[in-house]
PDB file of C-alpha atoms and ligand atoms in Angstrom:
ATOM      1  CA  UNK M   4       0.345  -0.367  -0.029  1.00  0.00           C
ATOM      2  CA  UNK M   5       1.389   3.510  -0.873  1.00  0.00           C
ATOM      3  CA  UNK M   6      -0.139   6.450  -0.185  1.00  0.00           C
ATOM      4  CA  UNK M   7      -1.887   8.786  -2.898  1.00  0.00           C
ATOM      5  CA  UNK M   8       0.649  11.606  -2.507  1.00  0.00           C
ATOM      6  CA  UNK M   9       3.248   8.751  -3.930  1.00  0.00           C
ATOM      7  CA  UNK M  10       1.037   7.258  -6.222  1.00  0.00           C
ATOM      8  CA  UNK M  11       0.228  10.848  -7.730  1.00  0.00           C
ATOM      9  CA  UNK M  12       4.314  11.087  -7.812  1.00  0.00           C
ATOM     10  CA  UNK M  13       5.154   8.169  -9.676  1.00  0.00           C
ATOM     11  CA  UNK M  14       2.301   8.256 -11.965  1.00  0.00           C
ATOM     12  CA  UNK M  15       4.229  11.788 -13.100  1.00  0.00           C
ATOM     13  CA  UNK M  16       7.620  10.002 -13.394  1.00  0.00           C
ATOM     14  CA  UNK M  17       5.857   7.409 -15.597  1.00  0.00           C
ATOM     15  CA  UNK M  18       4.711  10.379 -17.876  1.00  0.00           C
ATOM     16  CA  UNK M  19       8.214  11.783 -17.469  1.00  0.00           C
ATOM     17  CA  UNK M  20      10.251   8.507 -18.524  1.00  0.00           C
ATOM     18  CA  UNK M  21       7.974   8.149 -21.665  1.00  0.00           C
ATOM     19  CA  UNK M  22       8.381  11.699 -22.451  1.00  0.00           C
ATOM     20  CA  UNK M  23      12.422  10.619 -22.528  1.00  0.00           C
ATOM     21  CA  UNK M  24      11.337   7.953 -24.806  1.00  0.00           C
ATOM     22  CA  UNK M  25      10.043  10.473 -26.752  1.00  0.00           C
ATOM     23  CA  UNK M  26      12.945  12.593 -26.690  1.00  0.00           C
ATOM     24  CA  UNK M  27      15.248  10.040 -27.350  1.00  0.00           C
ATOM     25  CA  UNK M  28      13.418   8.850 -30.765  1.00  0.00           C
ATOM     26  CA  UNK M  29      13.280  12.683 -32.211  1.00  0.00           C
ATOM     27  CA  UNK M  30      17.377  12.617 -31.976  1.00  0.00           C
ATOM     28  CA  UNK M  31      17.810   9.300 -33.195  1.00  0.00           C
ATOM     29  CA  UNK M  32      15.386  10.696 -36.277  1.00  0.00           C
ATOM     30  CA  UNK M  33      17.730  13.838 -36.261  1.00  0.00           C
ATOM     31  CA  UNK M  34      20.830  11.691 -36.359  1.00  0.00           C
ATOM     32  CA  UNK M  35      19.504   9.301 -39.196  1.00  0.00           C
ATOM     33  CA  UNK M  36      18.789  12.508 -41.035  1.00  0.00           C
ATOM     34  CA  UNK M  37      22.351  14.198 -40.296  1.00  0.00           C
ATOM     35  CA  UNK M  38      24.122  10.728 -41.494  1.00  0.00           C
ATOM     36  CA  UNK M  39      25.096  10.002 -38.172  1.00  0.00           C
ATOM     37  CA  UNK M  40      23.665   5.973 -38.267  1.00  0.00           C
ATOM     38  CA  UNK M  41      25.812   5.180 -35.319  1.00  0.00           C
ATOM     39  CA  UNK M  42      24.349   8.051 -32.910  1.00  0.00           C
ATOM     40  CA  UNK M  43      20.905   7.298 -34.207  1.00  0.00           C
ATOM     41  CA  UNK M  44      20.991   3.635 -33.468  1.00  0.00           C
ATOM     42  CA  UNK M  45      22.171   4.515 -29.650  1.00  0.00           C
ATOM     43  CA  UNK M  46      19.214   6.887 -29.124  1.00  0.00           C
ATOM     44  CA  UNK M  47      17.039   4.534 -30.572  1.00  0.00           C
ATOM     45  CA  UNK M  48      18.156   1.796 -27.773  1.00  0.00           C
ATOM     46  CA  UNK M  49      17.915   4.431 -25.457  1.00  0.00           C
ATOM     47  CA  UNK M  50      14.550   5.241 -26.441  1.00  0.00           C
ATOM     48  CA  UNK M  51      13.503   1.441 -25.608  1.00  0.00           C
ATOM     49  CA  UNK M  52      15.440   1.653 -22.276  1.00  0.00           C
ATOM     50  CA  UNK M  53      13.331   4.702 -21.430  1.00  0.00           C
ATOM     51  CA  UNK M  54      10.009   2.878 -22.072  1.00  0.00           C
ATOM     52  CA  UNK M  55      11.164   0.279 -19.983  1.00  0.00           C
ATOM     53  CA  UNK M  56      11.952   2.804 -16.844  1.00  0.00           C
ATOM     54  CA  UNK M  57       8.344   3.681 -17.345  1.00  0.00           C
ATOM     55  CA  UNK M  58       7.241   0.309 -17.284  1.00  0.00           C
ATOM     56  CA  UNK M  59       9.221  -0.822 -14.618  1.00  0.00           C
ATOM     57  CA  UNK M  60       6.891   2.293 -12.646  1.00  0.00           C
ATOM     58  CA  UNK M  61       3.785   1.205 -13.930  1.00  0.00           C
ATOM     59  CA  UNK M  62       4.199  -2.282 -13.127  1.00  0.00           C
ATOM     60  CA  UNK M  63       5.425  -1.132  -9.742  1.00  0.00           C
ATOM     61  CA  UNK M  64       2.235   0.871  -9.053  1.00  0.00           C
ATOM     62  CA  UNK M  65       0.715  -2.455  -9.903  1.00  0.00           C
ATOM     63  CA  UNK M  66       1.999  -4.387  -7.683  1.00  0.00           C
ATOM     64  CA  UNK M  67       0.974  -2.197  -4.869  1.00  0.00           C
ATOM     65  CA  UNK M  68      -2.648  -1.479  -5.991  1.00  0.00           C
ATOM     66  CA  UNK M  69      -2.392   1.849  -6.727  1.00  0.00           C
ATOM     67  CA  UNK M  70      -3.904   3.281  -9.736  1.00  0.00           C
ATOM     68  CA  UNK M  71      -1.753   3.932 -13.248  1.00  0.00           C
ATOM     69  CA  UNK M  72      -2.818   7.567 -14.835  1.00  0.00           C
ATOM     70  CA  UNK M  73      -1.712   7.672 -17.678  1.00  0.00           C
ATOM     71  CA  UNK M  74      -0.794  11.666 -19.103  1.00  0.00           C
ATOM     72  CA  UNK M  75      -0.223  13.488 -22.104  1.00  0.00           C
ATOM     73  CA  UNK M  76       3.051  13.297 -23.322  1.00  0.00           C
ATOM     74  CA  UNK M  77       4.580  17.153 -24.615  1.00  0.00           C
ATOM     75  CA  UNK M  78       6.376  17.097 -27.882  1.00  0.00           C
ATOM     76  CA  UNK M  79      10.305  17.244 -28.182  1.00  0.00           C
ATOM     77  CA  UNK M  80      11.784  19.141 -29.969  1.00  0.00           C
ATOM     78  CA  UNK M  81      12.475  18.394 -33.656  1.00  0.00           C
ATOM     79  CA  UNK M  82      15.534  20.816 -34.690  1.00  0.00           C
ATOM     80  CA  UNK M  83      18.590  20.332 -33.065  1.00  0.00           C
ATOM     81  CA  UNK M  84      21.999  22.874 -34.054  1.00  0.00           C
ATOM     82  CA  UNK M  85      24.499  19.778 -34.420  1.00  0.00           C
ATOM     83  CA  UNK M  86      25.672  16.324 -32.909  1.00  0.00           C
ATOM     84  CA  UNK M  87      27.134  18.230 -29.815  1.00  0.00           C
ATOM     85  CA  UNK M  88      23.976  20.136 -29.033  1.00  0.00           C
ATOM     86  CA  UNK M  89      22.256  16.684 -28.654  1.00  0.00           C
ATOM     87  CA  UNK M  90      24.608  15.298 -26.746  1.00  0.00           C
ATOM     88  CA  UNK M  91      24.377  18.325 -24.942  1.00  0.00           C
ATOM     89  CA  UNK M  92      20.737  18.193 -23.948  1.00  0.00           C
ATOM     90  CA  UNK M  93      21.126  14.706 -23.465  1.00  0.00           C
ATOM     91  CA  UNK M  94      23.445  14.984 -20.392  1.00  0.00           C
ATOM     92  CA  UNK M  95      21.249  18.116 -19.245  1.00  0.00           C
ATOM     93  CA  UNK M  96      18.571  15.927 -19.303  1.00  0.00           C
ATOM     94  CA  UNK M  97      19.558  13.452 -17.537  1.00  0.00           C
ATOM     95  CA  UNK M  98      20.789  15.454 -14.979  1.00  0.00           C
ATOM     96  CA  UNK M  99      17.300  16.627 -14.619  1.00  0.00           C
ATOM     97  CA  UNK M 100      16.166  13.353 -14.308  1.00  0.00           C
ATOM     98  CA  UNK M 101      18.059  12.079 -11.540  1.00  0.00           C
ATOM     99  CA  UNK M 102      17.252  15.135  -9.734  1.00  0.00           C
ATOM    100  CA  UNK M 103      13.308  14.151 -10.468  1.00  0.00           C
ATOM    101  CA  UNK M 104      14.514  10.426  -9.149  1.00  0.00           C
ATOM    102  CA  UNK M 105      16.264  12.134  -6.087  1.00  0.00           C
ATOM    103  CA  UNK M 106      12.589  13.988  -4.993  1.00  0.00           C
ATOM    104  CA  UNK M 107      10.660  10.889  -5.588  1.00  0.00           C
ATOM    105  CA  UNK M 108      13.030   9.290  -2.637  1.00  0.00           C
ATOM    106  CA  UNK M 109      13.003  11.972  -0.851  1.00  0.00           C
ATOM    107  CA  UNK M 110       8.952  11.803  -0.692  1.00  0.00           C
ATOM    108  CA  UNK M 111       9.339   8.162   0.123  1.00  0.00           C
ATOM    109  CA  UNK M 112      11.819   8.736   3.304  1.00  0.00           C
ATOM    110  CA  UNK M 113       9.036  11.630   4.210  1.00  0.00           C
ATOM    111  CA  UNK M 114       6.714   9.377   3.945  1.00  0.00           C
ATOM    112  CA  UNK M 115       8.416   6.431   5.783  1.00  0.00           C
ATOM    113  CA  UNK M 116       7.346   4.304   2.360  1.00  0.00           C
ATOM    114  CA  UNK M 117      10.142   1.881   2.463  1.00  0.00           C
ATOM    115  CA  UNK M 118       9.044  -0.525  -0.330  1.00  0.00           C
ATOM    116  CA  UNK M 119       9.060   2.776  -2.779  1.00  0.00           C
ATOM    117  CA  UNK M 120      12.287   3.548  -0.873  1.00  0.00           C
ATOM    118  CA  UNK M 121      13.755  -0.006  -1.976  1.00  0.00           C
ATOM    119  CA  UNK M 122      12.089  -0.064  -5.861  1.00  0.00           C
ATOM    120  CA  UNK M 123      13.955   3.754  -6.457  1.00  0.00           C
ATOM    121  CA  UNK M 124      17.377   2.485  -5.449  1.00  0.00           C
ATOM    122  CA  UNK M 125      17.653   0.796  -9.051  1.00  0.00           C
ATOM    123  CA  UNK M 126      16.844   4.236 -10.813  1.00  0.00           C
ATOM    124  CA  UNK M 127      19.388   6.071  -8.157  1.00  0.00           C
ATOM    125  CA  UNK M 128      21.536   3.427  -9.641  1.00  0.00           C
ATOM    126  CA  UNK M 129      20.802   3.457 -13.412  1.00  0.00           C
ATOM    127  CA  UNK M 130      20.994   7.467 -13.472  1.00  0.00           C
ATOM    128  CA  UNK M 131      24.874   7.713 -12.239  1.00  0.00           C
ATOM    129  CA  UNK M 132      25.405   5.344 -15.556  1.00  0.00           C
ATOM    130  CA  UNK M 133      22.879   7.776 -17.480  1.00  0.00           C
ATOM    131  CA  UNK M 134      24.876  10.643 -16.327  1.00  0.00           C
ATOM    132  CA  UNK M 135      28.358   9.183 -17.198  1.00  0.00           C
ATOM    133  CA  UNK M 136      27.662   7.741 -20.724  1.00  0.00           C
ATOM    134  CA  UNK M 137      25.908  11.065 -21.898  1.00  0.00           C
ATOM    135  CA  UNK M 138      28.980  12.965 -20.489  1.00  0.00           C
ATOM    136  CA  UNK M 139      31.252  11.054 -22.051  1.00  0.00           C
ATOM    137  CA  UNK M 140      30.038  11.288 -25.605  1.00  0.00           C
ATOM    138  CA  UNK M 141      29.673  14.503 -25.012  1.00  0.00           C
ATOM    139  CA  UNK M 142      33.322  14.957 -24.409  1.00  0.00           C
ATOM    140  CA  UNK M 143      34.455  13.372 -27.196  1.00  0.00           C
ATOM    141  CA  UNK M 144      32.329  15.009 -29.981  1.00  0.00           C
ATOM    142  CA  UNK M 145      33.363  18.432 -28.299  1.00  0.00           C
ATOM    143  CA  UNK M 146      36.888  17.252 -28.490  1.00  0.00           C
ATOM    144  CA  UNK M 147      36.770  16.034 -32.254  1.00  0.00           C
ATOM    145  CA  UNK M 148      34.489  18.709 -33.737  1.00  0.00           C
ATOM    146  CA  UNK M 149      31.348  18.631 -35.441  1.00  0.00           C
ATOM    147  CA  UNK M 150      32.491  17.614 -38.803  1.00  0.00           C
ATOM    148  CA  UNK M 151      35.168  15.625 -40.300  1.00  0.00           C
ATOM    149  CA  UNK M 152      36.658  12.187 -39.971  1.00  0.00           C
ATOM    150  CA  UNK M 153      37.058  11.541 -36.404  1.00  0.00           C
ATOM    151  CA  UNK M 154      32.917  12.573 -35.813  1.00  0.00           C
ATOM    152  CA  UNK M 155      32.091   9.159 -38.260  1.00  0.00           C
ATOM    153  CA  UNK M 156      34.667   7.424 -36.323  1.00  0.00           C
ATOM    154  CA  UNK M 157      32.799   8.235 -32.895  1.00  0.00           C
ATOM    155  CA  UNK M 158      29.571   7.594 -34.306  1.00  0.00           C
ATOM    156  CA  UNK M 159      30.575   3.799 -35.505  1.00  0.00           C
ATOM    157  CA  UNK M 160      31.805   3.797 -32.229  1.00  0.00           C
ATOM    158  CA  UNK M 161      29.129   4.861 -30.057  1.00  0.00           C
ATOM    159  CA  UNK M 162      26.709   3.077 -32.202  1.00  0.00           C
ATOM    160  CA  UNK M 163      28.754  -0.363 -31.459  1.00  0.00           C
ATOM    161  CA  UNK M 164      28.528   0.004 -27.832  1.00  0.00           C
ATOM    162  CA  UNK M 165      25.308  -0.952 -27.486  1.00  0.00           C
ATOM    163  CA  UNK M 166      24.837  -3.977 -29.986  1.00  0.00           C
ATOM    164  CA  UNK M 167      23.631  -7.051 -28.026  1.00  0.00           C
TER     165      UNK M 167
HETATM  166 FE1  FE2 N 258      14.885   7.055 -17.408  1.00  0.00          FE
HETATM  167 FE1  FE2 N 259      20.685   3.547 -18.555  1.00  0.00          FE
END
């Protein structure tokens, strides 16, 4: 059993995770249109991963017999200024999501909601990975600049990073 406040906050985060999925799908399309298929593939996988995050939270609400309320998802941007801009926005977006997850955890602490605290620990760890990966790729893209051969090598490398 979780409180209505906690339930509302988790429903809000389900929407936020779907927005992340939408944002990364938009970035994937942008990269494909820019002839950067490696970055595009990474973003497509990340979009799927974000849907997984949303479903993890949704499953948790169901397990707690709480009500799932799906909200409208804002449209993501369709235009970006270049590869570095996209990776910069990715990092900033993940930093924002980290704050959201921490906010949820603080709420769970305030409510002495131990089950939700435990569930959120997975997300806290995941956010460390998300920020680390986004900042690593951003630094590489910034270092080589936005055109030239080196960018195509990074693109290929990033594409291979998450080929299963
Ligand atoms: Fe996420
Ligand atoms: Fe991840």
